mmCIF file of C-alpha atoms in Angstrom:
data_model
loop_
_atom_site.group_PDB
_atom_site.id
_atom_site.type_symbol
_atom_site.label_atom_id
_atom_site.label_comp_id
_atom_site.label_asym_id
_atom_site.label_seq_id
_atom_site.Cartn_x
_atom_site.Cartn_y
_atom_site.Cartn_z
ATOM 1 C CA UNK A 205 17.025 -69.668 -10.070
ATOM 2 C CA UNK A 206 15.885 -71.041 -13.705
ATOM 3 C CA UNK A 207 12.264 -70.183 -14.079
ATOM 4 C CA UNK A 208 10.633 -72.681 -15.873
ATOM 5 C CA UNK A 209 8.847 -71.938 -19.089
ATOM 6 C CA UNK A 210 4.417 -72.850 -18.652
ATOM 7 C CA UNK A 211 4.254 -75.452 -21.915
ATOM 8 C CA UNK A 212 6.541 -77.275 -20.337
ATOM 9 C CA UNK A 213 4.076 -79.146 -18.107
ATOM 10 C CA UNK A 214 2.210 -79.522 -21.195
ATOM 11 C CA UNK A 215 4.244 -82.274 -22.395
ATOM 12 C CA UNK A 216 6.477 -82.803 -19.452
ATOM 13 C CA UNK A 217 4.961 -84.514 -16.747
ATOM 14 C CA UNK A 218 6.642 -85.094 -13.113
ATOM 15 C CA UNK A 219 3.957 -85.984 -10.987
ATOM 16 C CA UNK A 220 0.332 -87.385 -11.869
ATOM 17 C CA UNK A 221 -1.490 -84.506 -11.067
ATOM 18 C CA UNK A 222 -0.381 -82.716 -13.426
ATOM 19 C CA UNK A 223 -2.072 -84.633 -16.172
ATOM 20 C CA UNK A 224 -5.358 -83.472 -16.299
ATOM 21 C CA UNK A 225 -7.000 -87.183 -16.338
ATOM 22 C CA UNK A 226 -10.299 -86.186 -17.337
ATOM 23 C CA UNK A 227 -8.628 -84.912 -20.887
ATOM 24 C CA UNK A 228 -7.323 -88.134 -21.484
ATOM 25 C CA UNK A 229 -10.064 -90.981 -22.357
ATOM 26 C CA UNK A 230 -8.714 -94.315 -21.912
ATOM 27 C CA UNK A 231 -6.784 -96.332 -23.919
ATOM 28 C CA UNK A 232 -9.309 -98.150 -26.740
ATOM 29 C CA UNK A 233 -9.787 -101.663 -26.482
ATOM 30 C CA UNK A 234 -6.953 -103.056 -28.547
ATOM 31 C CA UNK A 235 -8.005 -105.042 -31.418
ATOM 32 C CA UNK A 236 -7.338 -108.738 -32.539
ATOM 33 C CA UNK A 237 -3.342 -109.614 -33.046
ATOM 34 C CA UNK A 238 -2.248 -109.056 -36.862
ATOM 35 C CA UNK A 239 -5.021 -106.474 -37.185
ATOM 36 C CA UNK A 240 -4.375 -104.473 -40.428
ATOM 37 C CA UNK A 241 -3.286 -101.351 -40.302
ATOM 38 C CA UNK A 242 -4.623 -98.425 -42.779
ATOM 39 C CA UNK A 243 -4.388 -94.585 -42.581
ATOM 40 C CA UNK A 244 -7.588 -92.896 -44.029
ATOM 41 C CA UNK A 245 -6.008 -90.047 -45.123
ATOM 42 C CA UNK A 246 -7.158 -88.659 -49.208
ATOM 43 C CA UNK A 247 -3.879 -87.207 -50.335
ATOM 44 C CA UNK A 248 -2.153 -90.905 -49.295
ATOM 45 C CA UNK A 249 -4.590 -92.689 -51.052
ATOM 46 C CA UNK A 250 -4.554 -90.851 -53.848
ATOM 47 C CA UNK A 251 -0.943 -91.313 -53.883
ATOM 48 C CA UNK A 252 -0.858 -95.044 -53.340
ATOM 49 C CA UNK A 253 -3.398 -95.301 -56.436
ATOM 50 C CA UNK A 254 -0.902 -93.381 -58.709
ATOM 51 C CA UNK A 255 1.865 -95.273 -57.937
ATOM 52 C CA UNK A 256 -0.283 -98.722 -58.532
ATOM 53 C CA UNK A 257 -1.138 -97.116 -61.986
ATOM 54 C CA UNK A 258 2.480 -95.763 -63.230
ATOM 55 C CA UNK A 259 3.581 -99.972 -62.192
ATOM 56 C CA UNK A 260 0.613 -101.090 -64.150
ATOM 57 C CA UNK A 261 1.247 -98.269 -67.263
ATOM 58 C CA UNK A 262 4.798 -99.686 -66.995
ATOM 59 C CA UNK A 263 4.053 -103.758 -67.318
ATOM 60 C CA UNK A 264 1.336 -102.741 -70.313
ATOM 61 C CA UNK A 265 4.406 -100.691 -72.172
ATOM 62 C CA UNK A 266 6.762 -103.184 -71.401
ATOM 63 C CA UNK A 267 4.647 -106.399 -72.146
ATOM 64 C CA UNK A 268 2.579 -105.171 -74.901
ATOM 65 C CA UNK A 269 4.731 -102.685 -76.427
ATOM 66 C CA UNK A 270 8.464 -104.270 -76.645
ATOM 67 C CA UNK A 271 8.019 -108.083 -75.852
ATOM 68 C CA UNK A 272 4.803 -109.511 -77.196
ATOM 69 C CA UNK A 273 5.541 -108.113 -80.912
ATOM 70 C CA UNK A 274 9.461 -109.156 -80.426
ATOM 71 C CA UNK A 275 10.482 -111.852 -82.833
ATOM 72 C CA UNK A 276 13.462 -112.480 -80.502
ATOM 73 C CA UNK A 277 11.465 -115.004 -77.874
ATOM 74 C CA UNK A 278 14.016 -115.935 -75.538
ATOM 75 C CA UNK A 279 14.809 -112.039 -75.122
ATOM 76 C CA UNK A 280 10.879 -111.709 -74.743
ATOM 77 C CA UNK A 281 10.542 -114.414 -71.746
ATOM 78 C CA UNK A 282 13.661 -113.926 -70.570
ATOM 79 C CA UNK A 283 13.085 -110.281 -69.899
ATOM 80 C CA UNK A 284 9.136 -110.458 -69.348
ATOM 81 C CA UNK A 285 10.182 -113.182 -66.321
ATOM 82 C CA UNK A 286 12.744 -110.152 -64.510
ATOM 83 C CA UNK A 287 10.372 -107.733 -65.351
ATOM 84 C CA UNK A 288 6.789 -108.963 -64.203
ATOM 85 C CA UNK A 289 8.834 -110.587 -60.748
ATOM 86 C CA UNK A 290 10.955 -107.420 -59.763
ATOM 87 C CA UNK A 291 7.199 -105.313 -59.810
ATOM 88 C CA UNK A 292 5.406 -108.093 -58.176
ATOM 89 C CA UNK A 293 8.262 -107.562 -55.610
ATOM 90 C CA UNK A 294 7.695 -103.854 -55.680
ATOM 91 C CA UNK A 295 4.049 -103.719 -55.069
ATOM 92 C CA UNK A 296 4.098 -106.170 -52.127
ATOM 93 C CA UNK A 297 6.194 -104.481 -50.919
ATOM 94 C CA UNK A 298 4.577 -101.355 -50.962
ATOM 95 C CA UNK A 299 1.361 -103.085 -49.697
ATOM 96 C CA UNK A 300 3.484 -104.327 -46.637
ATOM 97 C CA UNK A 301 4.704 -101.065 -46.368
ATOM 98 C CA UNK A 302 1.175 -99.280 -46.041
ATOM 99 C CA UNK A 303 -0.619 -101.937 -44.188
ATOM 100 C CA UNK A 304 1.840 -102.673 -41.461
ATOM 101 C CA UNK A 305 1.767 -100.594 -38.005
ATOM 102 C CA UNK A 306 4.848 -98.837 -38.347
ATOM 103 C CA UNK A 307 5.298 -98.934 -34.308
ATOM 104 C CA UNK A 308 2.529 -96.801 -33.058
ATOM 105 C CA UNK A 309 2.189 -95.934 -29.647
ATOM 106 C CA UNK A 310 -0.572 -97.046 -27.471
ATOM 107 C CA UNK A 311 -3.042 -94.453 -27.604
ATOM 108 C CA UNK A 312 -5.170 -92.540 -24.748
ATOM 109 C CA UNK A 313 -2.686 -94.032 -21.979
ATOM 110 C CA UNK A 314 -1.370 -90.874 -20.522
ATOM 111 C CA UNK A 315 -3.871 -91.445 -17.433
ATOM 112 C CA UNK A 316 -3.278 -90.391 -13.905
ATOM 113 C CA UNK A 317 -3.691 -94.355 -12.926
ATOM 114 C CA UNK A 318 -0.750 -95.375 -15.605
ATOM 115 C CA UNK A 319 1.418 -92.926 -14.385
ATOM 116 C CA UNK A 320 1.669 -93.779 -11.117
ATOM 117 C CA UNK A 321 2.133 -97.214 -11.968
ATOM 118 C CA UNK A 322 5.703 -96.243 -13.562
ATOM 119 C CA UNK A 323 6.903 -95.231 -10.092
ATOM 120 C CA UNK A 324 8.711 -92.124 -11.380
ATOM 121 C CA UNK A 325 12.190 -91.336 -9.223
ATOM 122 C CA UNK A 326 13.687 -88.115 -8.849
ATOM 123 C CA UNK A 327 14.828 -86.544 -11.852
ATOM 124 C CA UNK A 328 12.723 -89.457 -14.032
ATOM 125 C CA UNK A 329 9.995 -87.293 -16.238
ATOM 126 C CA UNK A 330 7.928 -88.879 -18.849
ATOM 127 C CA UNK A 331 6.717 -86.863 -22.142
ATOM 128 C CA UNK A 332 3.138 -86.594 -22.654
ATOM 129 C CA UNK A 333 1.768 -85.922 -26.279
ATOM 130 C CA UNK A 334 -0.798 -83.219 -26.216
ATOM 131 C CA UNK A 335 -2.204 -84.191 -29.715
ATOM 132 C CA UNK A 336 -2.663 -88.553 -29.171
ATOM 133 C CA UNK A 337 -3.131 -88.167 -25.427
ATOM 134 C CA UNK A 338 -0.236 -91.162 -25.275
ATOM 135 C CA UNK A 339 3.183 -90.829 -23.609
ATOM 136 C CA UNK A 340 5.832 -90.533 -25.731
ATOM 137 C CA UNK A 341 8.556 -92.842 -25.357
ATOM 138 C CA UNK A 342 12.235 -92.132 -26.055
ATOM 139 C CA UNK A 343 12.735 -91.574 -30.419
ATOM 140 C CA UNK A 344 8.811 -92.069 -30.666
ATOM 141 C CA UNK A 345 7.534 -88.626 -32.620
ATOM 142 C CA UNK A 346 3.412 -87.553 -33.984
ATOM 143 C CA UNK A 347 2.801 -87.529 -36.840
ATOM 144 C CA UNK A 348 0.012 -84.769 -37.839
ATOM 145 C CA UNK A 349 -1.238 -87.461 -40.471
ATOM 146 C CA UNK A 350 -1.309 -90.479 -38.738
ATOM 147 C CA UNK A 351 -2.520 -88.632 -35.619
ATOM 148 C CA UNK A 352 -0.312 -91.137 -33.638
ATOM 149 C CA UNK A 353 2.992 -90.871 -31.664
ATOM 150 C CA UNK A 354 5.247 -93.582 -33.793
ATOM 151 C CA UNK A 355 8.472 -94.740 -32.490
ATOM 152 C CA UNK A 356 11.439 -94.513 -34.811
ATOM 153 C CA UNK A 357 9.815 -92.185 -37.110
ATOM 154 C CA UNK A 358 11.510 -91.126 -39.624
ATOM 155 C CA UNK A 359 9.199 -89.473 -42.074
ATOM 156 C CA UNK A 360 5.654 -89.516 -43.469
ATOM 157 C CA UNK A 361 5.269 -91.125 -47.115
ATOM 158 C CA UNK A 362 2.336 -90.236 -48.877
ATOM 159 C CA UNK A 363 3.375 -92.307 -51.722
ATOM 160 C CA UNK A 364 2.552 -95.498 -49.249
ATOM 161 C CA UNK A 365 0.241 -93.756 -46.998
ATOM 162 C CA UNK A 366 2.238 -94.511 -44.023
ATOM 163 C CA UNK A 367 4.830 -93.119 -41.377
ATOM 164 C CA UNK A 368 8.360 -95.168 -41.942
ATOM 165 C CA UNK A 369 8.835 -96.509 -38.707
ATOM 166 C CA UNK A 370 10.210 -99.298 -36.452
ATOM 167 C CA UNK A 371 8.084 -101.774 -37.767
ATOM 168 C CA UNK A 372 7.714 -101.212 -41.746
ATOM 169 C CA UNK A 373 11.041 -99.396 -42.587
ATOM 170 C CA UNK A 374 12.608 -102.808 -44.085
ATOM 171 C CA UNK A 375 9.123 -103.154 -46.592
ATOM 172 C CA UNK A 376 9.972 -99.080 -47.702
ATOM 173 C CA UNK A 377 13.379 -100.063 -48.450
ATOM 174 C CA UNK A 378 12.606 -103.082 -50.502
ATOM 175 C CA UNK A 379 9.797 -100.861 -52.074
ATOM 176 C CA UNK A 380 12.319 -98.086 -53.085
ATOM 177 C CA UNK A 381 14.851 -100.732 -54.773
ATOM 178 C CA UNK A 382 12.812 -102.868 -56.422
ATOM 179 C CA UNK A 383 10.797 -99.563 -58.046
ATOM 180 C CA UNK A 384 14.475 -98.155 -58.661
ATOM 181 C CA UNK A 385 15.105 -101.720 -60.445
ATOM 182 C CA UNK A 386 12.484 -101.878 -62.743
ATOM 183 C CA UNK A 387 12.900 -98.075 -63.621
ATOM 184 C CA UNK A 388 16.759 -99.088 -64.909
ATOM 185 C CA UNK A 389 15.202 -102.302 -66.669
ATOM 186 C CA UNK A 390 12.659 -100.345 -68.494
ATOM 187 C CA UNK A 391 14.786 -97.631 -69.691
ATOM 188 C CA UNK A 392 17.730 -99.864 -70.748
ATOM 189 C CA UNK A 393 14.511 -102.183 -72.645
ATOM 190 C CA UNK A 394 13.275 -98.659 -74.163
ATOM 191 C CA UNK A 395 16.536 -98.128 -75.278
ATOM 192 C CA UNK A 396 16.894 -101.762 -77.417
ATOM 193 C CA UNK A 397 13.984 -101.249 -78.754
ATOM 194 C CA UNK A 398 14.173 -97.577 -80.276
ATOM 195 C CA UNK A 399 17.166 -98.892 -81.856
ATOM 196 C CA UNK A 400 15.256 -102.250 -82.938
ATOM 197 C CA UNK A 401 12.922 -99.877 -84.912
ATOM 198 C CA UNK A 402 15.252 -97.474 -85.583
ATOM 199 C CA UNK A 403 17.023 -100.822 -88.008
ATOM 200 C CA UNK A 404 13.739 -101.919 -88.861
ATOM 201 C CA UNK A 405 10.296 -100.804 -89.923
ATOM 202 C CA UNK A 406 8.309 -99.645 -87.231
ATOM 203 C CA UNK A 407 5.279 -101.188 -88.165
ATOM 204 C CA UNK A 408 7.259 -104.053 -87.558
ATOM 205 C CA UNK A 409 8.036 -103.480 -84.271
ATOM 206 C CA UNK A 410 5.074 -102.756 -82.419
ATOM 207 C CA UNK A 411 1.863 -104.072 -82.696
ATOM 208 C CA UNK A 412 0.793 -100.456 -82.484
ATOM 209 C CA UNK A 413 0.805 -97.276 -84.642
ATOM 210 C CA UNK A 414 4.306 -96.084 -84.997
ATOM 211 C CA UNK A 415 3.339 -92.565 -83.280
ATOM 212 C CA UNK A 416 1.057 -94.153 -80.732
ATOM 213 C CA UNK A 417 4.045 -96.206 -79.996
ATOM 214 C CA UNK A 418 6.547 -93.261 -79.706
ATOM 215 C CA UNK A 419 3.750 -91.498 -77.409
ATOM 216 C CA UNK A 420 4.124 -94.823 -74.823
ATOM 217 C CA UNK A 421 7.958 -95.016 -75.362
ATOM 218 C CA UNK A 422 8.593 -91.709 -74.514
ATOM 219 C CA UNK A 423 5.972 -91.666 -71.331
ATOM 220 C CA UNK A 424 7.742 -95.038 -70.090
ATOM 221 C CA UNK A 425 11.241 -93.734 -70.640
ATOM 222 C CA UNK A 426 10.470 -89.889 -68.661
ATOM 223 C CA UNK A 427 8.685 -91.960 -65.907
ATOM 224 C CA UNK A 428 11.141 -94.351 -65.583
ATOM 225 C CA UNK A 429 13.823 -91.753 -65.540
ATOM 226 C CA UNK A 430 11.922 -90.029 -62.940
ATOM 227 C CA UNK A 431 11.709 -92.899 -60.362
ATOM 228 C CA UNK A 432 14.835 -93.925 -60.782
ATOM 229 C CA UNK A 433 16.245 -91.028 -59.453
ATOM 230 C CA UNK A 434 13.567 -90.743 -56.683
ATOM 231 C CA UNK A 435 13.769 -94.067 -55.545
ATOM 232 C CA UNK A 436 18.246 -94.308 -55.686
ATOM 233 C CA UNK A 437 17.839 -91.058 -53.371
ATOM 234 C CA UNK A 438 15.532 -92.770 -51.220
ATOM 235 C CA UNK A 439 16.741 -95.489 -51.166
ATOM 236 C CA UNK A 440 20.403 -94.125 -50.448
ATOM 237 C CA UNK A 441 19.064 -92.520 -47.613
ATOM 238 C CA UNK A 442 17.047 -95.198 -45.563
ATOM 239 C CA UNK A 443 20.404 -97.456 -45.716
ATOM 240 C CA UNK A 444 22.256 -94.618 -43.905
ATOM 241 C CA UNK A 445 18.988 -94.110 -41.480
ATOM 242 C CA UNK A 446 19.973 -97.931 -40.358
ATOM 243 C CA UNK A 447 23.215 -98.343 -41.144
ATOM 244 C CA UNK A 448 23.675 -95.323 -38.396
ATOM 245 C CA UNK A 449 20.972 -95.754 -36.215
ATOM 246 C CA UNK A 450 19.628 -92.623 -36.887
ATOM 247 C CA UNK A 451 16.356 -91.005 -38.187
ATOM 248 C CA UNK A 452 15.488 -88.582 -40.511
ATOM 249 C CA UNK A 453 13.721 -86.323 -37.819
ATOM 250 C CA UNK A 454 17.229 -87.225 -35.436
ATOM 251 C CA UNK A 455 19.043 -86.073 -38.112
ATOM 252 C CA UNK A 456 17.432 -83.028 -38.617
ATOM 253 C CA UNK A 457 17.906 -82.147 -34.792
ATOM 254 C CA UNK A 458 21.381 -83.288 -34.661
ATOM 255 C CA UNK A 459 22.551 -79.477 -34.350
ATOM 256 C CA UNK A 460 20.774 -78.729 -31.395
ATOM 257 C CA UNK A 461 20.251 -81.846 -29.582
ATOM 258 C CA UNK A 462 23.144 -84.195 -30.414
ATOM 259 C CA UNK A 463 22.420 -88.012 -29.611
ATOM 260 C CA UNK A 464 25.508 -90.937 -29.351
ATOM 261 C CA UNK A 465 25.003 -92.678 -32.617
ATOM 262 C CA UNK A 466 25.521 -96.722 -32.188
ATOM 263 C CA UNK A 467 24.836 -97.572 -35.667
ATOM 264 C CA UNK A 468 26.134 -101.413 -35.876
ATOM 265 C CA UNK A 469 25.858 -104.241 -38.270
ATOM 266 C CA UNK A 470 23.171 -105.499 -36.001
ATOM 267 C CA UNK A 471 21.197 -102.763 -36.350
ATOM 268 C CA UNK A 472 20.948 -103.654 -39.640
ATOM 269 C CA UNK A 473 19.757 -107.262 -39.233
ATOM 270 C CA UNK A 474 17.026 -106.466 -36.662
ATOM 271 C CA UNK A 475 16.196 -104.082 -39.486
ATOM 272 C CA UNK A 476 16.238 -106.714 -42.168
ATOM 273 C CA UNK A 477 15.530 -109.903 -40.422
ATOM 274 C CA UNK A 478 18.237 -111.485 -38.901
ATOM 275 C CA UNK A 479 21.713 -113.096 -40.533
ATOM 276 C CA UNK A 480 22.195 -111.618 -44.366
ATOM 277 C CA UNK A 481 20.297 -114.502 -46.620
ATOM 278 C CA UNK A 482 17.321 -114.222 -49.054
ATOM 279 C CA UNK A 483 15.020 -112.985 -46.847
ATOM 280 C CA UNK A 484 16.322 -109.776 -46.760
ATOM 281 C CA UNK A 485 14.860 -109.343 -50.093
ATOM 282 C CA UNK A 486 11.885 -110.816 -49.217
ATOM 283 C CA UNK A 487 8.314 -108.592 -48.566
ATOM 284 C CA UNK A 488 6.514 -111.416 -46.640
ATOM 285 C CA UNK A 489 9.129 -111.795 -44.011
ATOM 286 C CA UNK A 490 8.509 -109.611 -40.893
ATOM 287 C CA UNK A 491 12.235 -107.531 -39.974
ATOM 288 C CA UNK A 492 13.139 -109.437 -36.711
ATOM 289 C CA UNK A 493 12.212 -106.633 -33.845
ATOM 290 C CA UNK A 494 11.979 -107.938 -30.590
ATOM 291 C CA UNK A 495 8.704 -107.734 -28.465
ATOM 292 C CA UNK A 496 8.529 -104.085 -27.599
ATOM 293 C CA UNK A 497 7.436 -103.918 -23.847
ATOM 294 C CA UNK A 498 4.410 -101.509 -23.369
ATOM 295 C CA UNK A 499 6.505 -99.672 -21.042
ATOM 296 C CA UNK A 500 9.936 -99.087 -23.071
ATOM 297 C CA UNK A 501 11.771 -95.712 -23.320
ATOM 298 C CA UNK A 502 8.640 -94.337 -21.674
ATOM 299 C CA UNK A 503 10.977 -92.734 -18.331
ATOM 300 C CA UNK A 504 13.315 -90.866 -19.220
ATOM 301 C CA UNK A 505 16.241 -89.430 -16.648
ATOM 302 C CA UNK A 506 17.506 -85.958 -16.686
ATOM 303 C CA UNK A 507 20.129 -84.534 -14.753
ATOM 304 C CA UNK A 508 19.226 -80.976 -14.350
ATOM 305 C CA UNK A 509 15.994 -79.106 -15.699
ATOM 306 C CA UNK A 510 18.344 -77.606 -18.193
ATOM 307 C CA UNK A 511 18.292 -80.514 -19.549
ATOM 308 C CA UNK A 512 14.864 -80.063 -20.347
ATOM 309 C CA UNK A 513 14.956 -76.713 -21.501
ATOM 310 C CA UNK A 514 17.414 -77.852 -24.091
ATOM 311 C CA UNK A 515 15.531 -80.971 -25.443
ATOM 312 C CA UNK A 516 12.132 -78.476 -25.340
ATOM 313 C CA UNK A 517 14.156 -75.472 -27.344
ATOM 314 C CA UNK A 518 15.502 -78.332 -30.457
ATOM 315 C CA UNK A 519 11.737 -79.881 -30.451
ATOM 316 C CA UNK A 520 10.129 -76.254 -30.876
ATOM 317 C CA UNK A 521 13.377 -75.046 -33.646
ATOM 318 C CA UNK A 522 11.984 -78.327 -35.601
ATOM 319 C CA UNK A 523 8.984 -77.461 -35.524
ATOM 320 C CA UNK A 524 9.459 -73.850 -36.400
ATOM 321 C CA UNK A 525 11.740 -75.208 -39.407
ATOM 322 C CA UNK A 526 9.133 -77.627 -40.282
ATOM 323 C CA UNK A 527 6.376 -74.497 -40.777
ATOM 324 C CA UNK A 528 8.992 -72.370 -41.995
ATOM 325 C CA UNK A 529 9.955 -74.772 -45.542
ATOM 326 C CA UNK A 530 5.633 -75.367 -45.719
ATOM 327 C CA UNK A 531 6.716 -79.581 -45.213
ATOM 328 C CA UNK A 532 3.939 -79.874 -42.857
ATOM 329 C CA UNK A 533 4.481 -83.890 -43.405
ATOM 330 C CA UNK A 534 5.725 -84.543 -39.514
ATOM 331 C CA UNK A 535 5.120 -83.655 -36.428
ATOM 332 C CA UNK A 536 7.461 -83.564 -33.208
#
């Protein structure tokens, strides 16, 4: 006979009395429709500052630095036009990508009177978050920072302040190219124009000091550099997340849990936002998701209580991974 280890009723629940109601408050009041979302967490913040101010360092280089002297005008409005849209793009997208719910789960509604309105079967268990006091439904995982169970998580970001999740992942994509964009722009502009001055005098080509205008070159050019490489990797990798269907966190329990991937093409345009056009590209169109029912993925079925036991042994090696690399970013 398999003996049963005790934390499983912690976050396996069969039958309502097992939940300990009077732990569980009930679910908040939700608030108004299109609410905005906003994690108060310092470290995010901090982050999402930053990468406002390396953008903003960026446009005064670029603007101030290389175009406004240049004699060359239709190189200077040419170039100031790609520039100034591609990081409007980027930080509205990174706004949509902080301020959206990335697909949070209902909190507080693990409650002995929800429960029992599921009308669990045999062999149906739900999983009950100890940490949100929410159920869990099927690919939903906590995060420690967002103290919320979020379904289709695939990592926290400080650098938005936000889980990537079913609802935003589209605006951290855009976010990633466009910043990967205007990272190639600027360095192929620094480029020009170190050989511009390089021809010339440079106290022709900068309405600032020749060294305080190396200083700002260089800075622009290692930043630049930087996020381009950050963002391409990034970038890279949330394509494959929804070109395969398949998370970051899924990925990294793969070995132990294996899932049936059904990556298609259309789980790129619920993703995106329906048929490939423009507003693909676009921050201020919402990825076409359907209504998620307050009840989805919430029962699961299991054959066996092995079943269990292996689902319950990959969630722990995560999370004894997770403390073991000190990338306490994501909880399971």
């Amino acid at each position: 006979m398999m003996l049963i280890p005790t934390h499983h009723f912690r976050d396996i629940e069969r039958k309502p009395e097992y939940l300990q109601p009077e732990k569980c408050a009930p679910p908040p009041f939700p608030g108004p429709a299109g609410a905005m979302w906003f994690i108060r967490d310092g470290c995010g913040i901090a982050c999402a500052i930053v990468t406002w101010f390396l953008v903003l360092y960026a446009e005064f280089v670029v603007l101030f630095v290389m175009l406004v002297p240049s004699r060359d005008y239709a190189y200077s409005i040419i170039n100031g036009i790609v520039f100034n849209l591609l990081a409007f793009l980027a930080l509205a997208s990174h706004c949509r990508a902080m301020l959206t719910d990335p697909g949070a789960v209902p909190k507080g509604n693990a409650t002995k009177e929800f429960i029992e309105s599921l009308q669990l079967k045999p062999g149906q268990v739900v999983y009950k978050c100890p940490k949100c006091c929410s159920i869990k439904p099927d690919r939903a995982h906590h995060c420690s920072v967002c103290k919320r169970c979020i379904r289709k998580m695939d990592h926290h970001c400080p650098w938005v302040n936000n889980c990537v999740g079913e609802n935003n992942q589209k605006y951290f994509v855009l976010f990633t190219m466009y910043i990967a964009l205007i990272s190639l722009h600027a360095l192929i502009m620094v480029g020009f124009h170190f050989l511009h001055c390089f021809e010339e005098d440079w106290t022709k080509c900068s309405s600032f000091s020749p060294p305080t205008t190396v200083i700002l070159l260089i800075l622009l050019c290692f930043e630049a550099l930087l996020f381009l490489i950050f963002t391409s990797v990034m970038f890279g990798t949330q394509v494959h997340s929804i070109c395969t269907d398949e998370t970051g966190i899924e990925r990294l329990q793969r070995t132990k849990q294996p899932r049936e991937q059904s990556g298609s093409w259309k789980s790129v345009q619920e993703a995106f936002g329906g048929n490939f056009s423009l507003n693909w590209f676009n921050p201020f169109t919402r990825p076409c998701q359907p209504e998620t029912p307050i009840d989805k993925g919430l029962v699961r079925q299991v054959s066996s209580l092995s079943d269990v036991d292996n689902m319950e042994t990959a969630e722990s090696q995560l999370e004894a991974t997770k403390d073991r690399d000190s990338v306490e970013v994501l909880d399971e």
